[in-house]
PDB file of C-alpha atoms in Angstrom:
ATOM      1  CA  UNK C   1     148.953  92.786 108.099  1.00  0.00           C
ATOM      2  CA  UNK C   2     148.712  88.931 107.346  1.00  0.00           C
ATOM      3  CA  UNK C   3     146.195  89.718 105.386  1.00  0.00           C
ATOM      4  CA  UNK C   4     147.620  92.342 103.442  1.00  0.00           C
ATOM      5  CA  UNK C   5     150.406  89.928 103.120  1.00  0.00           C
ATOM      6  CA  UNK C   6     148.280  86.931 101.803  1.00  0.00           C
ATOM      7  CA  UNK C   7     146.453  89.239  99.236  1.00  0.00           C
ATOM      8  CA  UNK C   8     149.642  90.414  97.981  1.00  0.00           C
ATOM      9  CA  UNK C   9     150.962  86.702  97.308  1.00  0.00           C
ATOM     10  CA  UNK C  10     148.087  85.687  96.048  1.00  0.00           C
ATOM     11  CA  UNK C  11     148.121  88.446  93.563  1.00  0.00           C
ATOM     12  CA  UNK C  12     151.602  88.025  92.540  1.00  0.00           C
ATOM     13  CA  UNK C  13     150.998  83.893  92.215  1.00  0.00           C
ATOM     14  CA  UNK C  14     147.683  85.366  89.882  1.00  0.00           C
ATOM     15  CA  UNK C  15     150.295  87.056  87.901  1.00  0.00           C
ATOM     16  CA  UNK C  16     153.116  84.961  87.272  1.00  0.00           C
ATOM     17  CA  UNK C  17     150.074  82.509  86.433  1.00  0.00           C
ATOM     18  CA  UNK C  18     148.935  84.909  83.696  1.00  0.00           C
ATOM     19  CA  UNK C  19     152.287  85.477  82.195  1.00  0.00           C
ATOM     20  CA  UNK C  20     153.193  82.003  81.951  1.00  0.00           C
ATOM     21  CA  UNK C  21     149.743  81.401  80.109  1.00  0.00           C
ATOM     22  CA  UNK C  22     149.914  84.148  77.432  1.00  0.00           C
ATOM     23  CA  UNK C  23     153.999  83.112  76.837  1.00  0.00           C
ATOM     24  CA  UNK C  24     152.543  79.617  76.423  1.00  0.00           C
ATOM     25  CA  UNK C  25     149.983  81.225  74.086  1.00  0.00           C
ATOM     26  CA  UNK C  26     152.420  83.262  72.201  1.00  0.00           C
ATOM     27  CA  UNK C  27     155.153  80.076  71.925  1.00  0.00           C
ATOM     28  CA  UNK C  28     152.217  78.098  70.362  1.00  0.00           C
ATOM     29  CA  UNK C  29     151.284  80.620  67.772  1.00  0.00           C
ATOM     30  CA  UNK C  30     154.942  80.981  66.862  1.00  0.00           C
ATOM     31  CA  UNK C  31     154.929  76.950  66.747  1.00  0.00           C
ATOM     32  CA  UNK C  32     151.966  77.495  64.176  1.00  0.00           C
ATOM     33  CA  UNK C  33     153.082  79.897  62.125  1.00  0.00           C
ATOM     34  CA  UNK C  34     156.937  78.488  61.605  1.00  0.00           C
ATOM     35  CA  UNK C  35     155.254  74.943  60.738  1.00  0.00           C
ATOM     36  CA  UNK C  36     153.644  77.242  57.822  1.00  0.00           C
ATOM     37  CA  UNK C  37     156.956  78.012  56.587  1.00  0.00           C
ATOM     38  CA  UNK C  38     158.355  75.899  53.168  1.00  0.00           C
ATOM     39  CA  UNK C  39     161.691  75.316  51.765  1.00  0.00           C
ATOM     40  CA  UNK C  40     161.029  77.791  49.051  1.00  0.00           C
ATOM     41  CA  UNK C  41     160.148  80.588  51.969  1.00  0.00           C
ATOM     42  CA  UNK C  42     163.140  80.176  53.872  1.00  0.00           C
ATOM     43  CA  UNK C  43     164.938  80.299  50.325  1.00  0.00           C
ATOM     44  CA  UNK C  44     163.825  83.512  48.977  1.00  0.00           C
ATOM     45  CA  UNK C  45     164.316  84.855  52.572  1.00  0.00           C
ATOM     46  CA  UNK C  46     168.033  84.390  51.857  1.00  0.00           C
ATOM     47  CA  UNK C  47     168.317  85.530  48.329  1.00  0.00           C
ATOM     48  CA  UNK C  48     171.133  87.503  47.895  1.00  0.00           C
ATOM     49  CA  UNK C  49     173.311  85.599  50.213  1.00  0.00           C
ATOM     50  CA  UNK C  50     176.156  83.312  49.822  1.00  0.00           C
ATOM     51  CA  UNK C  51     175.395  79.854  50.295  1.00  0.00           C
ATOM     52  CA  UNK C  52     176.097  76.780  50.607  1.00  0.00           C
ATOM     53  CA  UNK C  53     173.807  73.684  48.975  1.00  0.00           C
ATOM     54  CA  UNK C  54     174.279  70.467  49.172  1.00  0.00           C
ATOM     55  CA  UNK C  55     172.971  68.253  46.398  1.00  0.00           C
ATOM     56  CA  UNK C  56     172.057  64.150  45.540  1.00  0.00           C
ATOM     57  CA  UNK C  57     174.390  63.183  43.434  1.00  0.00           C
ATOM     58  CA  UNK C  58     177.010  65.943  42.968  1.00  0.00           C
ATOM     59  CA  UNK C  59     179.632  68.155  44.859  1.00  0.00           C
ATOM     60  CA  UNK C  60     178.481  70.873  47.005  1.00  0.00           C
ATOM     61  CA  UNK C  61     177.905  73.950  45.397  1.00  0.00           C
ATOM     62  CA  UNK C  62     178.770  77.577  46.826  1.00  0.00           C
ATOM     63  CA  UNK C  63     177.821  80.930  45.740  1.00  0.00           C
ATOM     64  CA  UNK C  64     175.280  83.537  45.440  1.00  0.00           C
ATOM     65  CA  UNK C  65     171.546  82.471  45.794  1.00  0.00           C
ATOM     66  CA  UNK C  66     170.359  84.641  43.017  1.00  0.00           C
ATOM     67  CA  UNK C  67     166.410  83.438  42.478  1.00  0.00           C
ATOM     68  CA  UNK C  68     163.651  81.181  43.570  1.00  0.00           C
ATOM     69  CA  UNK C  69     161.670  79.715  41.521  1.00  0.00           C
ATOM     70  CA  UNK C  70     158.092  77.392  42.668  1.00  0.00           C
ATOM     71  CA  UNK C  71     160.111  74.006  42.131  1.00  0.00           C
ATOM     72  CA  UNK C  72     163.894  75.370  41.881  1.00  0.00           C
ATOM     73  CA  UNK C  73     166.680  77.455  43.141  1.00  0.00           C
ATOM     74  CA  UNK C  74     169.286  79.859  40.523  1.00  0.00           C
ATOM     75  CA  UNK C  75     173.170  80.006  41.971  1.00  0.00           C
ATOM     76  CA  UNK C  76     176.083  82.055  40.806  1.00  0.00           C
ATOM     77  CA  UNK C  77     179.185  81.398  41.727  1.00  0.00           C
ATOM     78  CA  UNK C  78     182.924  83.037  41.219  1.00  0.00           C
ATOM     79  CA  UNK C  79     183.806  81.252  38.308  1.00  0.00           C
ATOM     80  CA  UNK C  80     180.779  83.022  36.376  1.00  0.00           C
ATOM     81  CA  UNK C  81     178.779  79.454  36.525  1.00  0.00           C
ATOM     82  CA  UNK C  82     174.994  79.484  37.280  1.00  0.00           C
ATOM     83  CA  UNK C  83     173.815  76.485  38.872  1.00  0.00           C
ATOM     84  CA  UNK C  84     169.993  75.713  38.214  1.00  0.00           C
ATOM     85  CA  UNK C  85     169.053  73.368  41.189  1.00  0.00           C
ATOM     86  CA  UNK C  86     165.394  71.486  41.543  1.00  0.00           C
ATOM     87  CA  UNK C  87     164.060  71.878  45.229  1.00  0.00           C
ATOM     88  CA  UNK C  88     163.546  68.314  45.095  1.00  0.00           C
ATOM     89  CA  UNK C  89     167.427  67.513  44.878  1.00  0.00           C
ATOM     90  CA  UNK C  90     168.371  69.374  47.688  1.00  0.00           C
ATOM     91  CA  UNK C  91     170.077  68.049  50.733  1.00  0.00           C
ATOM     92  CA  UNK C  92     170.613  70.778  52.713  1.00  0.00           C
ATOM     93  CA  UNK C  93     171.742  74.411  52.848  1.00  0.00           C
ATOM     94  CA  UNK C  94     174.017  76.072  54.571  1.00  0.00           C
ATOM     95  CA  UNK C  95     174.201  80.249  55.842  1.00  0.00           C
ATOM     96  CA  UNK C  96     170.366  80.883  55.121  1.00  0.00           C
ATOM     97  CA  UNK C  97     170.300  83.215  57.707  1.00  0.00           C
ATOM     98  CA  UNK C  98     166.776  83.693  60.369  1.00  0.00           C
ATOM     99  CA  UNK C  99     164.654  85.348  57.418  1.00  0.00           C
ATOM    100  CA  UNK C 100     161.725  83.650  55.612  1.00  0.00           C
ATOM    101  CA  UNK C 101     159.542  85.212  52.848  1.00  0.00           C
ATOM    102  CA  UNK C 102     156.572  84.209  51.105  1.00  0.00           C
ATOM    103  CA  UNK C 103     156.225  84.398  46.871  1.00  0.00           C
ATOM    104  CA  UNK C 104     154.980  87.645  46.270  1.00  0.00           C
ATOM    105  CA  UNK C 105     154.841  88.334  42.458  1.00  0.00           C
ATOM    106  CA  UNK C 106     152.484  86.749  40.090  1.00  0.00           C
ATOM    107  CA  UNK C 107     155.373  85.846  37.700  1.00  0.00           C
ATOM    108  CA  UNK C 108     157.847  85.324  40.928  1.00  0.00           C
ATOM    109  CA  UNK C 109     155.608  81.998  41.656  1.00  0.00           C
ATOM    110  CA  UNK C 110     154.832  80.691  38.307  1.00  0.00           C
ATOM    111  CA  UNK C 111     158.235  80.506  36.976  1.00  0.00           C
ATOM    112  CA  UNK C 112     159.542  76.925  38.002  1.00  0.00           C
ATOM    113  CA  UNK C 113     162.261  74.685  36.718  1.00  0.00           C
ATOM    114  CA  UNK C 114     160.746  73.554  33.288  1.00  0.00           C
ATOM    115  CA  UNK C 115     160.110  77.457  32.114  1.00  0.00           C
ATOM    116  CA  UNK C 116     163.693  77.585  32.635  1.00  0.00           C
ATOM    117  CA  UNK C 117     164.868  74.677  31.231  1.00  0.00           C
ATOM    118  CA  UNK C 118     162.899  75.315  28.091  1.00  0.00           C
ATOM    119  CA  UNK C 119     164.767  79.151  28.095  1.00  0.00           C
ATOM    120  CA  UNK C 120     168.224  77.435  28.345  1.00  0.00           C
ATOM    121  CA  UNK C 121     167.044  74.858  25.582  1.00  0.00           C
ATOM    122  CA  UNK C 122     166.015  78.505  23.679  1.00  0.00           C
ATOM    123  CA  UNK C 123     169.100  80.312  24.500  1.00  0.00           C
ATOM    124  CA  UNK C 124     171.242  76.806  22.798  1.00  0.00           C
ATOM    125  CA  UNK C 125     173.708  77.210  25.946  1.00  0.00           C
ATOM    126  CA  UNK C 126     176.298  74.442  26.273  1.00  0.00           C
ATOM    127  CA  UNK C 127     175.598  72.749  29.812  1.00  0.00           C
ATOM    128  CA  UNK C 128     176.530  70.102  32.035  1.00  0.00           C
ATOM    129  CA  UNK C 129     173.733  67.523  33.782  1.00  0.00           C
ATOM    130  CA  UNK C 130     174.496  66.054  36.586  1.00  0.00           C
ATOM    131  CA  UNK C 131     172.020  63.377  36.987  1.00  0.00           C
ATOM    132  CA  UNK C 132     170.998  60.807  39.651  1.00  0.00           C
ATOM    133  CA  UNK C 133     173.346  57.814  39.409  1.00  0.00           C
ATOM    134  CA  UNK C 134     175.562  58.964  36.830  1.00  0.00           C
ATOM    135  CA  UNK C 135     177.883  60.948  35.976  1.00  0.00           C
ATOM    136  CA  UNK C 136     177.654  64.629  34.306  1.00  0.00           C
ATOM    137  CA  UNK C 137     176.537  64.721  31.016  1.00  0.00           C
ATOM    138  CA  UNK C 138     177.657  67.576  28.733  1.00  0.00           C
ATOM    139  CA  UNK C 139     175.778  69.163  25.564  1.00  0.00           C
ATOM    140  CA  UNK C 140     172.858  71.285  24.374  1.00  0.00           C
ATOM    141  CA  UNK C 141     169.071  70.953  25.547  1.00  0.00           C
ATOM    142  CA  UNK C 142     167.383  70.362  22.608  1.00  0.00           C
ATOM    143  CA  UNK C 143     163.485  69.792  23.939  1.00  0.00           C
ATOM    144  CA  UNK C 144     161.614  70.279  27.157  1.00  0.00           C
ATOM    145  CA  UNK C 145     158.798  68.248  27.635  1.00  0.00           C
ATOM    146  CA  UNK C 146     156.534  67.919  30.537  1.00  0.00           C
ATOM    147  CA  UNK C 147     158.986  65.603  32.714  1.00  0.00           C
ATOM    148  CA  UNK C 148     161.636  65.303  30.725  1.00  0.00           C
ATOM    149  CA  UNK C 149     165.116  67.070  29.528  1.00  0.00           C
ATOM    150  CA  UNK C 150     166.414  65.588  25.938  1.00  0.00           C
ATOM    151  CA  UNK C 151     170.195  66.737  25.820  1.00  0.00           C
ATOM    152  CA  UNK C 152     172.200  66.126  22.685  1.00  0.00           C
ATOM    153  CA  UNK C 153     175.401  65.265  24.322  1.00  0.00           C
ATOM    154  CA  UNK C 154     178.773  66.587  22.872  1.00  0.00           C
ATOM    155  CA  UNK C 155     182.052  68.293  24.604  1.00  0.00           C
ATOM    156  CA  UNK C 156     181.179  71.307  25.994  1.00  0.00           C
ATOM    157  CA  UNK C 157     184.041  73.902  24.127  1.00  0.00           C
ATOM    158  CA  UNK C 158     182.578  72.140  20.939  1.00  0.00           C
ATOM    159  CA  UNK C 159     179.579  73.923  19.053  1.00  0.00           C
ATOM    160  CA  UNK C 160     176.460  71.817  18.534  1.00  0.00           C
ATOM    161  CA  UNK C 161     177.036  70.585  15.015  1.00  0.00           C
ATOM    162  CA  UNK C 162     175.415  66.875  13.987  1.00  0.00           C
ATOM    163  CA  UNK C 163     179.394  66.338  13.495  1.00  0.00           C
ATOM    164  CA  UNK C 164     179.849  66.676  17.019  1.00  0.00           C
ATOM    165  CA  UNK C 165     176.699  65.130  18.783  1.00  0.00           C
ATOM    166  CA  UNK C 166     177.571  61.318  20.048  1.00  0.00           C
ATOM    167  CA  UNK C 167     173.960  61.002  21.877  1.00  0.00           C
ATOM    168  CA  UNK C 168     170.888  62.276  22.221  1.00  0.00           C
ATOM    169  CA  UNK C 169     169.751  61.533  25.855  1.00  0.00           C
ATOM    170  CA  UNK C 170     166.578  61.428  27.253  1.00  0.00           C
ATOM    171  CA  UNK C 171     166.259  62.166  31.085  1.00  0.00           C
ATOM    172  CA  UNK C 172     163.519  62.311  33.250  1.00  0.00           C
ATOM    173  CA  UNK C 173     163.191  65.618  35.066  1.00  0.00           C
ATOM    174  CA  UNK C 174     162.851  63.741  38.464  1.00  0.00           C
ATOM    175  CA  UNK C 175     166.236  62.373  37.458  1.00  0.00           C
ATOM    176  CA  UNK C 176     168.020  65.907  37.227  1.00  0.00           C
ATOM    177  CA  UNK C 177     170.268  66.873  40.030  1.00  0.00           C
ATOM    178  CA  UNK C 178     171.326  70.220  38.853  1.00  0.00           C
ATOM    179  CA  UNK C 179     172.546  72.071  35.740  1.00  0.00           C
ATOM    180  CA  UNK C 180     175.837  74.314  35.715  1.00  0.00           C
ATOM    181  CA  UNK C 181     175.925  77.050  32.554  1.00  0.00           C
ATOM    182  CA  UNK C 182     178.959  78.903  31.940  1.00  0.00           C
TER     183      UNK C 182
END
């Protein structure tokens, strides 16, 4: 009997040895994989949602995470605004939810902020900058270039008319915080 009884601890010791190895195993490939995970991935893993972001330079901003771009992030909000937001401004974001997903689509991981900065400038939209340390700057995108926005400032319910341009801006795209379009 004692040795029935020794065997039989010994086994269970063997055991509890085993499991505790293969959940160490399986907490270190979890470790690996979630240190795989980017910004972007957890973004597009809550697209759809209602969040909230918090951005340099400006006012939180809450609504629907509509799109995810390689360098940016689209919001809509109640008051029929889009918010274009570079990754690279972000502060944090609230209500993502568990979810993660990788860019699938060819066109899906191309598309980044300056392909949609030069379809705003394209579409002549009236919209408001808000830049790092200044304060928003309203008008019309006039050019795109490679890292930079040029925005020919005038009041937004105002068309953009030479009468009613006061400044032509230049600002680096490093320097842009986020972009609201009504």
């Amino acid at each position: 009997m004692r040795w029935d009884a020794l065997f039989a601890d010994l086994e269970s010791q063997f055991e509890a040895l085993q499991d505790s190895d293969l959940y160490g195993e399986v907490a270190d490939r979890i470790r690996a994989e979630v240190g795989k995970i980017t910004v972007l991935d957890r973004l597009r893993g809550a697209v759809d949602t209602v969040v909230r972001v918090e951005v340099m330079d400006a006012d939180p901003i809450r609504g629907l995470l509509s799109r995810v771009g390689k360098d940016c992030l689209l919001i809509e909000t109640e008051r029929y605004e889009e918010w274009l937001i570079p990754v690279q401004a972000l502060v944090a974001v609230h209500r993502l939810g568990p979810w993660a997903e990788p860019a699938v689509g060819a066109v899906e991981g191309k598309l980044g902020l300056a392909h949609l900065l030069r379809g705003i400038a394209r579409d002549r939209s009236p919209v408001t900058l808000f830049c790092s340390g200044g304060g928003p700057v309203t008008g019309t995108i006039d050019r795109v270039g490679a890292d930079f926005v040029e925005i020919a400032e005038h009041p937004l319910d105002a068309p953009r008319r030479r009468t009613e341009v006061y400044n032509v801006r230049l600002v680096p795209t490093q320097a842009l915080r986020a972009l609201r379009r009504r």
